[in-house]
Every structure is written in C-alpha cells, then in structure tokens.
PDB file of C-alpha atoms in Angstrom:
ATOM      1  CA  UNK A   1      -8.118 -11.646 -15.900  1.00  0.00           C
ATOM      2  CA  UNK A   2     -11.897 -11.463 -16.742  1.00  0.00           C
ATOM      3  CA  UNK A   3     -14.001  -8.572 -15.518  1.00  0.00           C
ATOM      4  CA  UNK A   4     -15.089  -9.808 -12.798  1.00  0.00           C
ATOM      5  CA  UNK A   5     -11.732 -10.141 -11.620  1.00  0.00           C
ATOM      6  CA  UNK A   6     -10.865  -6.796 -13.001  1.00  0.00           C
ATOM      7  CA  UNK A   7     -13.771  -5.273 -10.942  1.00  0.00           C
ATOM      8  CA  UNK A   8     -13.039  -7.006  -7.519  1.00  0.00           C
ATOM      9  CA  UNK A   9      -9.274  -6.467  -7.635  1.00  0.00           C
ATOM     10  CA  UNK A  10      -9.988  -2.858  -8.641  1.00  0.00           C
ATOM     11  CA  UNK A  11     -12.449  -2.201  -5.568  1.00  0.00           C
ATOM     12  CA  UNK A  12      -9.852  -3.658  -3.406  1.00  0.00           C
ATOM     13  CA  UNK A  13      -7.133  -1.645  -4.473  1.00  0.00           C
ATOM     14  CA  UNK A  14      -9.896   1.793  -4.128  1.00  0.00           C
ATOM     15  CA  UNK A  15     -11.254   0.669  -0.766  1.00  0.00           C
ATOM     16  CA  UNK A  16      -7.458   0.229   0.711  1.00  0.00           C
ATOM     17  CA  UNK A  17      -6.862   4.137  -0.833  1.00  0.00           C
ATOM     18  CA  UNK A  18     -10.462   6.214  -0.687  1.00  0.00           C
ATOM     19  CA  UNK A  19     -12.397   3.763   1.642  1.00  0.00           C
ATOM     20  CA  UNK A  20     -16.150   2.780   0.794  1.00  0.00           C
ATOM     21  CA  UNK A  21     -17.843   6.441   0.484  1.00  0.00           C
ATOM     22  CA  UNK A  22     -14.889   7.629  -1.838  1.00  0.00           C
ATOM     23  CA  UNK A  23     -15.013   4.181  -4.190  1.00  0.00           C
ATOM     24  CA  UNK A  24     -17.612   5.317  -6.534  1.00  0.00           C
ATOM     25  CA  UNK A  25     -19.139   2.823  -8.998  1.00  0.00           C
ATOM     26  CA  UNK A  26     -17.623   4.936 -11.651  1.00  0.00           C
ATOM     27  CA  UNK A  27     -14.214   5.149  -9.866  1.00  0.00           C
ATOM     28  CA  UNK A  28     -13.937   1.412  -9.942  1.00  0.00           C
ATOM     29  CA  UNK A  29     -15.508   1.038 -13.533  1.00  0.00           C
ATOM     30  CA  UNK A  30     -12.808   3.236 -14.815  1.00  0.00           C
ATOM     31  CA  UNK A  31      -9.847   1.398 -12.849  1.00  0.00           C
ATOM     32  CA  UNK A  32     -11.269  -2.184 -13.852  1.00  0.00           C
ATOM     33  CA  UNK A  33     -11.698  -0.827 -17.588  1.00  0.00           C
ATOM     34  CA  UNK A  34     -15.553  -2.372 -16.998  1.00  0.00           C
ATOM     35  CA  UNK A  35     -18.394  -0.851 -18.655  1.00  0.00           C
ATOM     36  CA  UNK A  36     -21.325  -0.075 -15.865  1.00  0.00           C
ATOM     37  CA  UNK A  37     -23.424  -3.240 -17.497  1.00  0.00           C
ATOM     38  CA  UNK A  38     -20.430  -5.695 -17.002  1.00  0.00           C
ATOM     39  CA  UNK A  39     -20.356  -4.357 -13.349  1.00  0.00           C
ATOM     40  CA  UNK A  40     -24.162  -5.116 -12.994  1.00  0.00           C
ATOM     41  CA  UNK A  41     -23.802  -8.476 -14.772  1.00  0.00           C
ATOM     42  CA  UNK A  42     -21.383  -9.782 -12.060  1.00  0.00           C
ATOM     43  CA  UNK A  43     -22.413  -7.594  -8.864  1.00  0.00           C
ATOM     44  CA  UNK A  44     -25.745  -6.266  -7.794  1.00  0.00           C
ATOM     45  CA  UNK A  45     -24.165  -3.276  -6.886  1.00  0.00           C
ATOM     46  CA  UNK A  46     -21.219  -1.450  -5.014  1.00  0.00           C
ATOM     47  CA  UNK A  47     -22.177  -3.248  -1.428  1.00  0.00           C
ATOM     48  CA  UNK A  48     -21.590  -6.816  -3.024  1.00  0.00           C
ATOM     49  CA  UNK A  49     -18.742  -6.019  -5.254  1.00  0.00           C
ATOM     50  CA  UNK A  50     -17.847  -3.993  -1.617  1.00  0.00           C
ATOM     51  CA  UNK A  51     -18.220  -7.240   0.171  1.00  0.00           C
ATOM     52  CA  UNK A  52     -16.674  -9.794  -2.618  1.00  0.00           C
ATOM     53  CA  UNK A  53     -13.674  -7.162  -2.348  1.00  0.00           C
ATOM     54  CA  UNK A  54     -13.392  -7.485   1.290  1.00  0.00           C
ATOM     55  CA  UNK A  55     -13.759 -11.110   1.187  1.00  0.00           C
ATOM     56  CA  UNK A  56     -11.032 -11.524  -0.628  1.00  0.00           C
ATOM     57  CA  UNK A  57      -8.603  -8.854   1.141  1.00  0.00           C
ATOM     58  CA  UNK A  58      -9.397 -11.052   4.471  1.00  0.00           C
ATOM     59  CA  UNK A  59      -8.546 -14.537   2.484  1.00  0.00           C
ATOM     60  CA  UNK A  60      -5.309 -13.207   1.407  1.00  0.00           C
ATOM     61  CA  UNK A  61      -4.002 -11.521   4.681  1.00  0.00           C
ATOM     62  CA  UNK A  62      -5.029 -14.813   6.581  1.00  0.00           C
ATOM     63  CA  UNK A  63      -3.150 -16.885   3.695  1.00  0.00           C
ATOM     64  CA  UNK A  64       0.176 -14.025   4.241  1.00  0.00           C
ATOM     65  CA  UNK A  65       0.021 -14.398   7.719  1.00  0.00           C
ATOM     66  CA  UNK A  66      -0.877 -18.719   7.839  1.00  0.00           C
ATOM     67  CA  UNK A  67       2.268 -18.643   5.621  1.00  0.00           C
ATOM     68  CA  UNK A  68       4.380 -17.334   8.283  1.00  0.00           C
ATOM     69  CA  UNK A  69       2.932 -18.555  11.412  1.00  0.00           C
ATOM     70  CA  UNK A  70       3.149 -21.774  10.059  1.00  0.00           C
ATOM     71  CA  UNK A  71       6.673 -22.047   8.995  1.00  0.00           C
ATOM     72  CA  UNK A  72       9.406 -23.954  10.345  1.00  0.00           C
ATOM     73  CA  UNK A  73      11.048 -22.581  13.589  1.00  0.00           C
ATOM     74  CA  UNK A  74      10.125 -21.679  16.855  1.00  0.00           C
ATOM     75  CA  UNK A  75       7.162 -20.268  18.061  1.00  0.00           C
ATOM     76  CA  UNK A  76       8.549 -16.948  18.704  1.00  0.00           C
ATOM     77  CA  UNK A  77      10.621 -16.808  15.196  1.00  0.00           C
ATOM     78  CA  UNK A  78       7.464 -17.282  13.637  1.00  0.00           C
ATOM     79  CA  UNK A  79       5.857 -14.725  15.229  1.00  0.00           C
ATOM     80  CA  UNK A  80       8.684 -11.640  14.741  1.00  0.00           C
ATOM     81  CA  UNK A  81       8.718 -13.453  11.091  1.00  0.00           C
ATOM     82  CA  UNK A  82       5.075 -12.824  10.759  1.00  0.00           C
ATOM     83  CA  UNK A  83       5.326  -9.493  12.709  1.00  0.00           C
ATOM     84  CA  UNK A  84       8.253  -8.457  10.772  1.00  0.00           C
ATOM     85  CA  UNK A  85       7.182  -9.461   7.080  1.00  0.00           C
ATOM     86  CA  UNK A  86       7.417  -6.930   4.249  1.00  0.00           C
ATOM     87  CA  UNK A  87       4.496  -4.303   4.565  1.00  0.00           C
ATOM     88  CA  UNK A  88       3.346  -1.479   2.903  1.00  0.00           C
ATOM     89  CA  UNK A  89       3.003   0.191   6.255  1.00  0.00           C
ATOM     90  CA  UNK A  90       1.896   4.025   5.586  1.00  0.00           C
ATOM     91  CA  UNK A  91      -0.806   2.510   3.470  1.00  0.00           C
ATOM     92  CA  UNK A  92      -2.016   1.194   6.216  1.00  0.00           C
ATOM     93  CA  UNK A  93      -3.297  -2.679   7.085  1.00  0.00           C
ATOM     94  CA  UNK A  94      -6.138  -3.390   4.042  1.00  0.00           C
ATOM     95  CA  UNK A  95      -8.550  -5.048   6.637  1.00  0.00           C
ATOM     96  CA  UNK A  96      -7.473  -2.791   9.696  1.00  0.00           C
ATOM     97  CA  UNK A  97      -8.312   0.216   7.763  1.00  0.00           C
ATOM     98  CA  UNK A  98     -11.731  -0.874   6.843  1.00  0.00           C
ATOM     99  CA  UNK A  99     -12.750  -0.387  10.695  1.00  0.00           C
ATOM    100  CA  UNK A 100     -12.562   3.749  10.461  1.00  0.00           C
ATOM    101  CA  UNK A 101     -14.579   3.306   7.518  1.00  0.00           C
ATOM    102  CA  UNK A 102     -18.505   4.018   9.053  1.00  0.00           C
ATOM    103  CA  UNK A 103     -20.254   2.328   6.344  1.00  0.00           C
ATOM    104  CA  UNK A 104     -18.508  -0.803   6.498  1.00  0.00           C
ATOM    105  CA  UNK A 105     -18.738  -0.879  10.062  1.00  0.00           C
ATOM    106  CA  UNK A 106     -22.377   0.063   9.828  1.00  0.00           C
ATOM    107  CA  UNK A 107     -22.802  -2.927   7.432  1.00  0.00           C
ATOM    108  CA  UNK A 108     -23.087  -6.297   9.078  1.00  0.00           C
ATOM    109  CA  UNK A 109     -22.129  -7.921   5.943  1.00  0.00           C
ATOM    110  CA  UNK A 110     -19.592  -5.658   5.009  1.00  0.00           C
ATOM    111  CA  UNK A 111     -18.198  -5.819   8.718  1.00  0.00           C
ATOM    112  CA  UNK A 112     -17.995  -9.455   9.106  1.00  0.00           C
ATOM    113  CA  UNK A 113     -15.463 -10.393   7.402  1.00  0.00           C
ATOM    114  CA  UNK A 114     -13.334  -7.459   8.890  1.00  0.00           C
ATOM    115  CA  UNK A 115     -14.204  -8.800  12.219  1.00  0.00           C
ATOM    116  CA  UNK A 116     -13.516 -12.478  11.217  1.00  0.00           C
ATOM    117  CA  UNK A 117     -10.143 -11.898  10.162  1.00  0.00           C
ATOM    118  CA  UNK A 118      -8.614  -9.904  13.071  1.00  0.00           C
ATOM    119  CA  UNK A 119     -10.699 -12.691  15.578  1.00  0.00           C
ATOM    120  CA  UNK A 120      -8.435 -15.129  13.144  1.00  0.00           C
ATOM    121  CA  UNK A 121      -5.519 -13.616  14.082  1.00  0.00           C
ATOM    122  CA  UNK A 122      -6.046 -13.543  17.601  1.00  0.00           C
ATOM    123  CA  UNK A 123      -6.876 -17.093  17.858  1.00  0.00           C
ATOM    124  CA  UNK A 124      -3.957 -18.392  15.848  1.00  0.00           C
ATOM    125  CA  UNK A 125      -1.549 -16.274  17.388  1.00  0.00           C
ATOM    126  CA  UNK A 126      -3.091 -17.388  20.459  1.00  0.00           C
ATOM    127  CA  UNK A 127      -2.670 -21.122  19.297  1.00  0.00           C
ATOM    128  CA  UNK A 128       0.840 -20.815  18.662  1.00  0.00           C
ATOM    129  CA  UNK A 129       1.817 -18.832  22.039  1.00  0.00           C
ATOM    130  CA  UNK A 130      -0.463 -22.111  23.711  1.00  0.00           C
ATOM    131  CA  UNK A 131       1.994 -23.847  21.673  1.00  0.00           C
ATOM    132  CA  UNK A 132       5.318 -22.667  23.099  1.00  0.00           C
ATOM    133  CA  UNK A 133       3.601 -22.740  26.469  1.00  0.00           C
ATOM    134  CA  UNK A 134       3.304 -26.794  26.194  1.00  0.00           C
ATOM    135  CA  UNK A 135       6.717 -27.347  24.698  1.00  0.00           C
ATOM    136  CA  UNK A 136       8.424 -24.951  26.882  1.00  0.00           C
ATOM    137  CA  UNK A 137       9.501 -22.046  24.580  1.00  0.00           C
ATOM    138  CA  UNK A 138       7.266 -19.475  26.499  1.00  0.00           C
ATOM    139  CA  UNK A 139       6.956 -19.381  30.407  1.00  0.00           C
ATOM    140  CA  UNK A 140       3.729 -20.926  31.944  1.00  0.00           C
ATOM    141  CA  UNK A 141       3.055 -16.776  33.289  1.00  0.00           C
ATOM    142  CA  UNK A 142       2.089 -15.827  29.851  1.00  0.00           C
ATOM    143  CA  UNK A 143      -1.878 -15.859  28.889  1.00  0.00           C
ATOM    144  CA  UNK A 144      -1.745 -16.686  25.340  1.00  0.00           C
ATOM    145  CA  UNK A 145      -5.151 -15.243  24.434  1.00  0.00           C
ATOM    146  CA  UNK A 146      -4.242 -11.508  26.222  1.00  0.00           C
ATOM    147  CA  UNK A 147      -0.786 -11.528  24.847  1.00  0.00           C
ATOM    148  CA  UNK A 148      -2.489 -12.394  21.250  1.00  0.00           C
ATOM    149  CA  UNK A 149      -4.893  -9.534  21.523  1.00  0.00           C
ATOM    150  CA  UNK A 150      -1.986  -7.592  22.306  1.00  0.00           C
ATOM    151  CA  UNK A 151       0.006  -8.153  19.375  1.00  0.00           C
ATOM    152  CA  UNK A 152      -2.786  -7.458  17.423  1.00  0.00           C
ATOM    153  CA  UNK A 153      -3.195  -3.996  18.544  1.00  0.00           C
ATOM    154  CA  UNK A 154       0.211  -3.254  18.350  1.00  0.00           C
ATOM    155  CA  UNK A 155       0.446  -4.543  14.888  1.00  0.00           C
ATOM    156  CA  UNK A 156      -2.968  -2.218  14.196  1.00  0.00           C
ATOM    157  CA  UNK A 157      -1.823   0.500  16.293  1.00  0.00           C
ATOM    158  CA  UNK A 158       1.447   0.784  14.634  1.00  0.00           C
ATOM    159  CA  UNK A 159      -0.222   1.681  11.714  1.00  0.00           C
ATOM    160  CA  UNK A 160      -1.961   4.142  12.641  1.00  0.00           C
ATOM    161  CA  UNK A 161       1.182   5.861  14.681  1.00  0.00           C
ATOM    162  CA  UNK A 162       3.278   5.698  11.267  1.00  0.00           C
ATOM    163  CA  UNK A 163       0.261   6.751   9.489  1.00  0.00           C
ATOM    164  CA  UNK A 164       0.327   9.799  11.902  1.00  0.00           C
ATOM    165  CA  UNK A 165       3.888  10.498  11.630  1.00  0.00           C
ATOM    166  CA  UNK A 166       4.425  10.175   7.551  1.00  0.00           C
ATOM    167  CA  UNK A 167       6.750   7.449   8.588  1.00  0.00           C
ATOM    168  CA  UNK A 168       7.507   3.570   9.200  1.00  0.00           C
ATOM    169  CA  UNK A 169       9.618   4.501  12.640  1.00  0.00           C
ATOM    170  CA  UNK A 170       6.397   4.153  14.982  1.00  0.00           C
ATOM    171  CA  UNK A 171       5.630   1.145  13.422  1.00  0.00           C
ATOM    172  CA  UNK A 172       8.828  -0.480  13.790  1.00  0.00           C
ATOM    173  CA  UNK A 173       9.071   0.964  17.507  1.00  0.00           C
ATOM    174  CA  UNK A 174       5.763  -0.969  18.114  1.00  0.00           C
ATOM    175  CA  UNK A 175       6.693  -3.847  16.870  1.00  0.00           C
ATOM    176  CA  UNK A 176      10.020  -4.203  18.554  1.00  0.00           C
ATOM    177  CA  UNK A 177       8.708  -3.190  21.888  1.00  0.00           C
ATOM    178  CA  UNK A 178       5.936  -6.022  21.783  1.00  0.00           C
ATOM    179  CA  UNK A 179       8.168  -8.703  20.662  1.00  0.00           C
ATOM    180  CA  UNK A 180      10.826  -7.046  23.577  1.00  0.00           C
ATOM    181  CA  UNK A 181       7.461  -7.840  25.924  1.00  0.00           C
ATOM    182  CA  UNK A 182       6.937 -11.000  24.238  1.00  0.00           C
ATOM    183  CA  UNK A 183      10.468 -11.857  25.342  1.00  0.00           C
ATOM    184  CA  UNK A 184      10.512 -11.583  28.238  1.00  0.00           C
ATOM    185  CA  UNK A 185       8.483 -14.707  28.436  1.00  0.00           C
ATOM    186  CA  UNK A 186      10.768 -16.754  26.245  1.00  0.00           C
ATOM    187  CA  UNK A 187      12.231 -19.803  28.785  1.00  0.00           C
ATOM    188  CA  UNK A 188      15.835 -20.130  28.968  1.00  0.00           C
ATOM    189  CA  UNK A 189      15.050 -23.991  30.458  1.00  0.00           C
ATOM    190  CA  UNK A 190      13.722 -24.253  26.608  1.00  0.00           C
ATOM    191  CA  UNK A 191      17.254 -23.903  25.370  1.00  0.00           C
TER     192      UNK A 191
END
C-alpha cells in the first residue's frame, strides 16, 4: 500500500473513531506512518484527504450493501440479509456517524457524499420493495419509497440506541421490529 493509500485508509479509520475536529493532520500522519510532505504531496490538506476518505467509506458501504441486495432470493431475504449482515454496531455506521459531525455537515463537499449514500440506500431499497410489489412478494398497501426511508432510520437509529446503551440489544430490537413491520406486508398469494 503506497502512502496515499496509507493516508486515506488511515483518515477513514480516525474519522469513524474521533470524527473530523479530533482527526488532526498529525493524528493521521502518525497512523499512516506519512511524513507531513508526503501528506501535502497527495492532498491539499485535511478537507480533501477528509473528502477522498469519505468518498471511499460511501463506495464501500454501497458495494457491502449492492452485494446483499442483489443476491439471489427473495426480495424480503435480501433485505433481513442486508439488514442482518455482520456489523460492527457500537462503532457505529461509518457514513451515519459522519452526520453528528458539524464540520462535515457544514461542508458541502464533505456532506455530499454522506447525503448521496443514505439517498442510495433509500432508492435501492425502494427499488427492490417496487420489486416484490410487481411480482407479488409484498402487498400492493405497501409504499416502497416510505417503507425504504423507514428502514433506513431504523438501521441509523439502531445505532445510535446501542450506542446509548453500551450494547448491540437495541440494535437488534430495531431491526427485528422493522422487518416484523416489513412482514406484515409479505403476500401469502406469493407462496
């Protein structure tokens, strides 16, 4: 890994841990094992090695959750697969995270990508409940862009619950009472 790469996966690792005011320069230096000149070869500073960092946090969590949304089985597998996969929950989501952090929000360029991703998830979450609409899986009652949204909060909010608690319990409460919601849509005429 060249330092470039070294300084990018380091920032990601410090924003996901101390957040954008506690990721100093010298912080990531010293976790990349950069010198402050190789930093300012590659980046013109912390905001662009901020927003490289960000970048690619979003491009992997899309990539995670494409993986699993676009697997084989049925709409709603895919989903509690997706909804379900192995997280490092009372660290918190990497790009959910980033919107308590005031100077990313306060950044358009740092906040785009933040924004991009979760409006990502809503829309293909939203595609695939469309989806099981049209073949049947899902009843015609559910709205596939409010029941997205809603997935996404819980997914968000359970973080922040097990965050609160020092444990993984609210999270998994969250998600099993949104996919018990989410059920109650699935069409037995399907089967």
């Amino acid at each position: 890994m060249d330092a470039a790469e070294r300084l990018i996966e380091s920032t990601r690792e410090l924003l996901w841990e101390r957040g954008y005011t506690g990721t100093s320069p010298k912080a990531i230096q010293q976790r990349a094992g950069a010198g402050q000149g190789s930093m300012y070869h590659h980046f013109t500073g912390k905001p662009d090695l901020a927003l490289a960092a960000i970048e690619r946090t979003a491009e992997e969590m899309r990539a995670k959750a494409e993986a699993q949304l676009s697997g084989p089985g049925t709409v709603v597998d895919r989903i509690t697969g997706y909804l379900h996969r192995e997280r490092d929950v009372l660290k918190g989501c990497p790009i959910g995270r980033l919107t308590q952090d005031p100077d990313v929000m306060a950044d358009p360029a740092l906040r785009a990508p933040v924004d991009e991703t979760l409006a990502w998830l809503r829309t293909r979450l939203a595609e695939l409940m469309s989806e099981g609409r049209a073949s049947g899986e899902l009843a015609a009652a559910l709205d596939p862009q409010t029941t997205a949204a809603a997935v996404v909060a819980t997914l968000q909010g359970g973080y922040v619950l097990a965050r609160a608690a020092g444990s993984v319990q609210p999270f998994d409460q969250a998600i099993a009472g949104v996919l018990g919601l989410l059920a109650a849509f699935h069409s037995t005429a399907h089967e």
